[in-house]
Amino acid sequence: MKKMIGLCLLTAGLAFAADETVELKGKLGCGHCNYHKATSCAAAFKTADGKIYIIDNATKEVMDARTKGGSIAVTGTVSDKDGVAHVQATKQELTK
């Protein structure tokens, strides 16, 4: 019973965290080629703490820049899909 309650609380916490807007910065790259977290090419970035995020709705500018490296600042909501962190971005900005 305790495990079931813990699982329900954990699930509720994940659902709440997914609705929270966050601001993240990291090194831009390809989610497939550079970070090996996607099954096909996708815009992704790695934060200073080593966490990798796939940008679900990357702009054309960000998709084009992913092969050139650089840095990005992303604002949006985070979710977990099959053990991989994803960001539904409301703002994407290439930085230096």
Coordinates of N, CA and C in Angstrom, one line a residue:
M1 N 0.8 -1.2 0.0 CA 0.0 0.0 0.0 C 0.9 1.3 0.0
K2 N 2.0 1.3 0.8 CA 2.8 2.4 0.9 C 3.5 2.7 -0.5
K3 N 3.8 1.6 -1.2 CA 4.4 1.8 -2.5 C 3.4 2.4 -3.5
M4 N 2.2 2.0 -3.4 CA 1.1 2.5 -4.3 C 0.9 4.0 -4.0
I5 N 0.9 4.4 -2.8 CA 0.8 5.8 -2.4 C 2.0 6.6 -2.9
G6 N 3.2 6.1 -2.7 CA 4.4 6.7 -3.2 C 4.4 6.9 -4.7
L7 N 3.9 5.9 -5.4 CA 3.8 6.0 -6.8 C 2.8 7.0 -7.3
C8 N 1.7 7.1 -6.6 CA 0.7 8.1 -6.9 C 1.2 9.5 -6.7
L9 N 1.9 9.7 -5.6 CA 2.5 11.0 -5.3 C 3.6 11.4 -6.3
L10 N 4.4 10.4 -6.6 CA 5.5 10.7 -7.6 C 4.8 11.1 -9.0
T11 N 3.8 10.3 -9.4 CA 3.1 10.6 -10.7 C 2.5 12.0 -10.6
A12 N 1.9 12.4 -9.5 CA 1.3 13.7 -9.4 C 2.3 14.8 -9.4
G13 N 3.5 14.5 -8.8 CA 4.6 15.5 -8.8 C 5.1 15.7 -10.2
L14 N 5.2 14.6 -11.0 CA 5.7 14.8 -12.4 C 4.7 15.5 -13.2
A15 N 3.4 15.3 -13.0 CA 2.4 16.0 -13.8 C 2.4 17.5 -13.5
F16 N 2.6 17.8 -12.2 CA 2.7 19.2 -11.8 C 3.9 19.9 -12.4
A17 N 5.1 19.2 -12.3 CA 6.3 19.8 -12.8 C 6.3 20.0 -14.3
A18 N 5.5 19.2 -15.1 CA 5.4 19.3 -16.5 C 4.7 20.6 -16.9
D19 N 3.8 21.1 -16.0 CA 3.1 22.3 -16.3 C 3.8 23.6 -15.9
E20 N 4.9 23.5 -15.3 CA 5.7 24.6 -14.8 C 6.6 25.2 -15.9
T21 N 6.6 26.5 -16.1 CA 7.5 27.1 -17.1 C 8.9 27.2 -16.5
V22 N 9.9 26.8 -17.3 CA 11.3 26.9 -16.8 C 12.1 27.7 -17.9
E23 N 13.2 28.2 -17.4 CA 14.2 28.8 -18.3 C 15.5 28.0 -18.3
L24 N 15.9 27.5 -19.4 CA 17.1 26.7 -19.5 C 18.1 27.2 -20.5
K25 N 19.4 27.0 -20.2 CA 20.4 27.4 -21.2 C 21.3 26.2 -21.4
G26 N 21.9 26.1 -22.6 CA 22.8 25.0 -22.8 C 23.5 25.0 -24.2
K27 N 24.3 24.0 -24.4 CA 25.0 23.9 -25.7 C 24.1 23.2 -26.7
L28 N 23.8 23.8 -27.8 CA 22.9 23.3 -28.9 C 23.6 22.2 -29.7
G29 N 22.9 21.2 -30.1 CA 23.4 20.2 -30.9 C 22.2 19.3 -31.4
C30 N 22.6 18.3 -32.2 CA 21.5 17.4 -32.7 C 21.2 16.3 -31.7
G31 N 19.9 16.1 -31.4 CA 19.5 15.1 -30.5 C 19.8 13.7 -30.9
H32 N 20.0 13.5 -32.1 CA 20.4 12.1 -32.6 C 21.9 12.0 -32.8
C33 N 22.5 12.9 -33.6 CA 23.9 12.8 -34.0 C 24.8 13.2 -32.9
N34 N 24.6 14.2 -32.1 CA 25.5 14.6 -31.0 C 25.2 14.0 -29.7
Y35 N 23.9 13.9 -29.3 CA 23.5 13.5 -28.0 C 22.9 12.1 -27.9
H36 N 22.6 11.5 -29.0 CA 22.1 10.1 -29.0 C 20.9 9.9 -28.1
K37 N 20.0 10.9 -28.1 CA 18.7 10.8 -27.3 C 17.5 10.7 -28.2
A38 N 17.6 10.9 -29.5 CA 16.5 10.9 -30.4 C 16.7 9.9 -31.5
T39 N 15.6 9.4 -32.1 CA 15.8 8.3 -33.1 C 16.0 9.0 -34.5
S40 N 15.8 10.3 -34.6 CA 16.1 11.0 -35.9 C 16.6 12.4 -35.5
C41 N 17.1 13.1 -36.4 CA 17.7 14.4 -36.1 C 16.6 15.3 -35.5
A42 N 17.0 16.0 -34.4 CA 16.2 16.9 -33.7 C 17.0 18.0 -33.0
A43 N 16.5 19.1 -32.7 CA 17.2 20.1 -32.0 C 17.2 19.7 -30.5
A44 N 18.4 19.8 -29.9 CA 18.5 19.4 -28.5 C 19.6 20.3 -27.9
F45 N 19.7 20.3 -26.6 CA 20.7 21.0 -25.9 C 21.1 20.4 -24.6
K46 N 22.3 20.6 -24.2 CA 22.9 20.0 -23.0 C 23.2 21.1 -22.0
T47 N 22.6 21.1 -20.8 CA 22.8 22.1 -19.8 C 24.1 21.9 -19.0
A48 N 24.5 22.9 -18.2 CA 25.7 22.8 -17.5 C 25.8 21.6 -16.6
D49 N 24.6 21.2 -16.1 CA 24.6 20.0 -15.2 C 24.6 18.7 -15.9
G50 N 24.7 18.7 -17.2 CA 24.8 17.5 -18.0 C 23.4 16.9 -18.5
K51 N 22.3 17.6 -18.2 CA 21.0 17.1 -18.6 C 20.8 17.5 -20.1
I52 N 20.2 16.6 -20.9 CA 20.0 16.8 -22.3 C 18.4 16.9 -22.5
Y53 N 18.0 18.0 -23.2 CA 16.6 18.2 -23.5 C 16.4 18.3 -25.1
I54 N 15.4 17.6 -25.5 CA 15.0 17.7 -26.9 C 14.0 18.9 -27.0
I55 N 14.1 19.7 -28.0 CA 13.2 20.8 -28.2 C 12.1 20.3 -29.2
D56 N 10.9 20.1 -28.7 CA 9.8 19.5 -29.5 C 9.4 20.4 -30.6
N57 N 9.3 21.7 -30.4 CA 8.8 22.6 -31.4 C 9.9 23.6 -31.9
A58 N 11.1 23.1 -32.2 CA 12.2 24.0 -32.6 C 11.9 24.8 -33.8
T59 N 12.3 26.0 -33.9 CA 12.1 26.9 -35.0 C 13.1 26.4 -36.1
K60 N 12.8 26.9 -37.3 CA 13.7 26.6 -38.5 C 15.1 27.1 -38.2
E61 N 15.2 28.3 -37.6 CA 16.5 28.9 -37.2 C 17.3 28.0 -36.3
V62 N 16.6 27.5 -35.3 CA 17.3 26.6 -34.3 C 17.6 25.2 -34.9
M63 N 16.8 24.7 -35.8 CA 17.1 23.4 -36.5 C 18.3 23.6 -37.3
D64 N 18.4 24.7 -38.1 CA 19.6 24.9 -38.9 C 20.8 25.1 -38.1
A65 N 20.7 25.8 -36.9 CA 21.9 26.0 -36.1 C 22.4 24.8 -35.3
R66 N 21.6 23.8 -35.2 CA 21.9 22.7 -34.3 C 23.2 22.0 -34.8
T67 N 23.5 22.0 -36.1 CA 24.7 21.3 -36.6 C 25.9 22.2 -36.5
K68 N 25.7 23.5 -36.1 CA 26.9 24.4 -36.0 C 27.3 24.6 -34.6
G69 N 26.6 24.0 -33.6 CA 26.9 24.2 -32.2 C 26.4 25.5 -31.7
G70 N 27.1 26.1 -30.8 CA 26.6 27.3 -30.2 C 25.8 27.1 -28.9
S71 N 25.2 28.1 -28.4 CA 24.4 28.1 -27.2 C 23.0 28.5 -27.5
I72 N 22.1 28.1 -26.6 CA 20.7 28.5 -26.7 C 20.1 28.7 -25.3
A73 N 19.1 29.6 -25.3 CA 18.3 29.8 -24.1 C 16.9 29.5 -24.5
V74 N 16.3 28.6 -23.7 CA 14.9 28.1 -24.0 C 14.0 28.4 -22.8
T75 N 12.8 28.9 -23.0 CA 11.8 29.0 -22.0 C 10.6 28.1 -22.5
G76 N 10.1 27.3 -21.5 CA 9.0 26.4 -21.9 C 8.7 25.5 -20.8
T77 N 7.9 24.5 -21.1 CA 7.5 23.4 -20.2 C 8.2 22.1 -20.5
V78 N 8.6 21.5 -19.4 CA 9.4 20.2 -19.6 C 8.5 19.0 -19.3
S79 N 8.8 18.0 -20.1 CA 8.1 16.7 -19.9 C 9.1 15.6 -20.1
D80 N 8.7 14.4 -19.7 CA 9.5 13.2 -19.9 C 8.8 12.3 -20.9
K81 N 9.5 11.9 -21.9 CA 8.9 10.9 -22.9 C 9.8 9.8 -23.0
D82 N 9.4 8.6 -22.5 CA 10.3 7.4 -22.6 C 11.7 7.6 -22.0
G83 N 11.7 8.4 -20.9 CA 13.0 8.6 -20.2 C 13.9 9.7 -20.8
V84 N 13.4 10.4 -21.8 CA 14.1 11.5 -22.4 C 13.4 12.8 -22.1
A85 N 14.1 13.8 -21.6 CA 13.6 15.1 -21.3 C 13.2 15.9 -22.6
H86 N 12.0 16.5 -22.6 CA 11.6 17.3 -23.8 C 11.1 18.6 -23.3
V87 N 11.3 19.6 -24.1 CA 10.8 21.0 -23.8 C 9.9 21.4 -24.9
Q88 N 8.7 21.9 -24.5 CA 7.8 22.5 -25.4 C 8.0 24.0 -25.2
A89 N 8.8 24.6 -26.2 CA 9.3 25.9 -26.0 C 8.3 27.0 -26.3
T90 N 8.3 28.0 -25.5 CA 7.5 29.2 -25.8 C 8.5 30.3 -26.3
K91 N 9.8 30.2 -26.0 CA 10.8 31.1 -26.4 C 12.1 30.3 -26.7
Q92 N 12.7 30.6 -27.8 CA 14.0 30.0 -28.2 C 14.9 31.1 -28.7
E93 N 16.1 31.2 -28.1 CA 17.0 32.3 -28.5 C 18.4 31.7 -28.6
L94 N 19.0 31.9 -29.8 CA 20.4 31.5 -30.0 C 21.2 32.5 -29.3
T95 N 22.2 32.1 -28.5 CA 23.1 33.0 -27.7 C 24.5 32.7 -28.1
K96 N 25.4 33.6 -27.6 CA 26.8 33.4 -27.9 C 27.5 32.9 -26.7

